[in-house]
Tab-separated table of C-alpha atoms in Angstrom:
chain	number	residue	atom	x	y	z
A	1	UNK	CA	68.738	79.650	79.643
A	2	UNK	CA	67.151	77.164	81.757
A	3	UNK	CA	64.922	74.039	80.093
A	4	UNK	CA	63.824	72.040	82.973
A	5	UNK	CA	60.204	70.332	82.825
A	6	UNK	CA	58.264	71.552	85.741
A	7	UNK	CA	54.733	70.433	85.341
A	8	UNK	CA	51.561	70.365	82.900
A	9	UNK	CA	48.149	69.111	83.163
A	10	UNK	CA	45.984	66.398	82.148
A	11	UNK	CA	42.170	66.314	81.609
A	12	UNK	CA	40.244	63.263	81.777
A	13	UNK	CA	36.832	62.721	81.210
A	14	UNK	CA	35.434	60.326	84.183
A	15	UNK	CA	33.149	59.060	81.541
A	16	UNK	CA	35.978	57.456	79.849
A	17	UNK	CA	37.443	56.302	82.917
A	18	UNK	CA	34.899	55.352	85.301
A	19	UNK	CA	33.934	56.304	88.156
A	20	UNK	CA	35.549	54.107	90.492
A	21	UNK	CA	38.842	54.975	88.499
A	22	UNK	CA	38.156	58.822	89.406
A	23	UNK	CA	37.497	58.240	93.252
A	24	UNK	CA	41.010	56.411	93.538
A	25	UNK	CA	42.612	58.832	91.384
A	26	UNK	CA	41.019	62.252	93.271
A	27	UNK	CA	40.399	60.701	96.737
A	28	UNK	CA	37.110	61.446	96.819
A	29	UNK	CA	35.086	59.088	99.032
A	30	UNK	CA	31.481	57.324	99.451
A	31	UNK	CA	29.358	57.828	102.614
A	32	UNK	CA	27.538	55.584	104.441
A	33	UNK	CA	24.623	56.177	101.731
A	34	UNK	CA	26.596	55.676	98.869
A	35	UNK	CA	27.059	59.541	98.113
A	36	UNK	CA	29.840	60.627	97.128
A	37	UNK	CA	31.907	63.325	98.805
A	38	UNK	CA	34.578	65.386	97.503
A	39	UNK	CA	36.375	67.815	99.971
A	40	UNK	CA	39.143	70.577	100.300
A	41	UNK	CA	41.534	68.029	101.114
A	42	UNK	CA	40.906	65.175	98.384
A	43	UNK	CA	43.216	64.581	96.093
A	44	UNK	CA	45.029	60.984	95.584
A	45	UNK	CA	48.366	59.849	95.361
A	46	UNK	CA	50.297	60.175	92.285
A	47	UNK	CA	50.025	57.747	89.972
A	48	UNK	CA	51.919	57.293	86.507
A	49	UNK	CA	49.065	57.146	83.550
A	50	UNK	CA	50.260	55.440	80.411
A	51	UNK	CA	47.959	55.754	76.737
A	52	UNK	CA	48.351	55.416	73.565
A	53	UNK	CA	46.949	57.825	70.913
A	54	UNK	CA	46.381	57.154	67.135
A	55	UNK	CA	48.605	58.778	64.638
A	56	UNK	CA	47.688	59.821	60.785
A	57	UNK	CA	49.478	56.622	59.254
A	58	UNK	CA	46.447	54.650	61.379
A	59	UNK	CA	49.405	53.630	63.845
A	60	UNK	CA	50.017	54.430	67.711
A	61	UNK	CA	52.253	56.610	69.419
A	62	UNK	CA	52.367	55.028	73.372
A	63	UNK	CA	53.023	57.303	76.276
A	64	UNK	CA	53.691	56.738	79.852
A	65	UNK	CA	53.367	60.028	81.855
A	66	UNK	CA	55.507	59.277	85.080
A	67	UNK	CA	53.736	60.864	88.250
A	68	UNK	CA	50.055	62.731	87.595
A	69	UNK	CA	48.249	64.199	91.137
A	70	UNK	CA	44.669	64.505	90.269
A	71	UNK	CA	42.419	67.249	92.012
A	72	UNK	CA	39.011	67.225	92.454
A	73	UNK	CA	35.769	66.018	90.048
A	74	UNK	CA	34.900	68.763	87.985
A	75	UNK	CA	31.200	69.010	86.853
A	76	UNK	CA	30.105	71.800	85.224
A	77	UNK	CA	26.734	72.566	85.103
A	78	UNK	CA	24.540	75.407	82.193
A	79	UNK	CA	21.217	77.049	82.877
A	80	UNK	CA	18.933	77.746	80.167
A	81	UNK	CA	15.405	79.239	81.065
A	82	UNK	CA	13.977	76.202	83.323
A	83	UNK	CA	16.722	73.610	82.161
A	84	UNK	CA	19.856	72.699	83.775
A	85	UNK	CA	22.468	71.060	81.208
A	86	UNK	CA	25.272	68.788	82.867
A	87	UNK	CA	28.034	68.286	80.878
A	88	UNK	CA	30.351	65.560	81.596
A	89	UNK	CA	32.310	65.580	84.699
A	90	UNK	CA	36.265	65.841	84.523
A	91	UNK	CA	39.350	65.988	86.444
A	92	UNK	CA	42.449	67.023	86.070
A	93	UNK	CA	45.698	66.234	87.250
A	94	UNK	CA	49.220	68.130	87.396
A	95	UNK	CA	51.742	66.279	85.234
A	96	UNK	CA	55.123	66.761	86.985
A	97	UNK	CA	58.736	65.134	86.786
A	98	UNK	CA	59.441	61.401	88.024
A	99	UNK	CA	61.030	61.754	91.418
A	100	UNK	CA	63.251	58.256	90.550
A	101	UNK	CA	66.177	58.872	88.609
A	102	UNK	CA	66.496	57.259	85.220
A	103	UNK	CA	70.056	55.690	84.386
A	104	UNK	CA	71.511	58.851	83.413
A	105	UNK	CA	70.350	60.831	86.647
A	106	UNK	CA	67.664	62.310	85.534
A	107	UNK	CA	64.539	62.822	86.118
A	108	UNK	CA	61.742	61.934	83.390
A	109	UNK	CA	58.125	62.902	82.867
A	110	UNK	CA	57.534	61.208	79.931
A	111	UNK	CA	58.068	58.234	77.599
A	112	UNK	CA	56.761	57.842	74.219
A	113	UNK	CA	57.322	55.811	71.416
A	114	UNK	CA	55.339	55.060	67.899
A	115	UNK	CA	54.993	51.488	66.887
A	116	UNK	CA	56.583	52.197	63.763
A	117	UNK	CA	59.846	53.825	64.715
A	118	UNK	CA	62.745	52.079	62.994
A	119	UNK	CA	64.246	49.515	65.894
A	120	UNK	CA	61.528	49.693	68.244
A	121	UNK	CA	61.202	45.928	69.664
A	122	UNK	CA	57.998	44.221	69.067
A	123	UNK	CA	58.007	43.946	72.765
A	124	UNK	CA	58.379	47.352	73.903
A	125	UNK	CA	54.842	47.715	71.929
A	126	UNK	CA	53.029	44.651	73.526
A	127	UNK	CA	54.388	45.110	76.779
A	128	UNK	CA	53.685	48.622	77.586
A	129	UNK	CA	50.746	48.347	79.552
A	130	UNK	CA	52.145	45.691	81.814
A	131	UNK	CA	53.959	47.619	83.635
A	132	UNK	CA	55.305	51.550	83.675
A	133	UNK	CA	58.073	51.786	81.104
A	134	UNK	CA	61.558	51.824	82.983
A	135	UNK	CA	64.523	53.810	80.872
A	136	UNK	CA	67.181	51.218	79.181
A	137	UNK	CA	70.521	52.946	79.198
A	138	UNK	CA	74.046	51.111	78.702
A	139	UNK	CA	76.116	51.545	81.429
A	140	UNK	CA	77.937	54.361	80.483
A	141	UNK	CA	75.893	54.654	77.128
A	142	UNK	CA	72.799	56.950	76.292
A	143	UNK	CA	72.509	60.239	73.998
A	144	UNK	CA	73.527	63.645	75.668
């Protein structure tokens, strides 16, 4: 049986983001005028996307997701009668596997940690969002 991460996806909301944020991420550009256009070959350069999402106990779990390529801006739009509805525009990107080797030799697509596991440093936790988290393995060390 083979377990190998290959990819998943990730939905933003460009709401949440910004709009600036979502050109970079989907490569979408501004004319002349200030219009934006998207096109069949947008799409930005991976980036890694780290978060942190609130657990049950009221603490945080923190993620780093290593390499996300975002596609287009997704707006979806309803008719009802005369009324168009615009909900808010999204877009998603395809979560794949770091191409960097960790320390083992492998290849990660995610790191995660909750504030309150036992032995998590106080400094992992305030210094996650400085920079993408890098594996710590000693040499020779780490858990098959």
């Amino acid at each position: 049986m083979v377990k190998e991460f290959q990819s998943g996806t990730l939905t933003l909301g460009v709401a949440d983001i910004g709009v600036d944020a979502a050109e970079v991420l989907t490569g979408a550009t501004l004319d002349d005028n200030k219009v934006l256009i998207s096109t069949s070959e947008d799409g930005g350069a991976p980036v890694a996307i780290g978060f942190r999402a609130k657990k049950a106990n009221g603490k945080y779990r923190y993620f780093w997701l290593y390499r996300v390529k975002f596609g287009i801006t997704a707006t979806n739009l309803q008719t009802k009668g005369d009324s168009i509805t615009f909900s808010t525009p999204t877009i998603e990107g395809t979560v794949m596997r770091r191409n960097k080797p960790d320390g083992q030799g492998k290849h990660p697509w995610k790191a995660e940690v909750s504030e309150d596991d036992p032995g998590v440093s106080p400094e992992t936790i305030t210094g996650w969002y400085t920079e993408v988290y890098e594996p710590v393995f000693a040499v020779g060390g780490g858990s098959e």
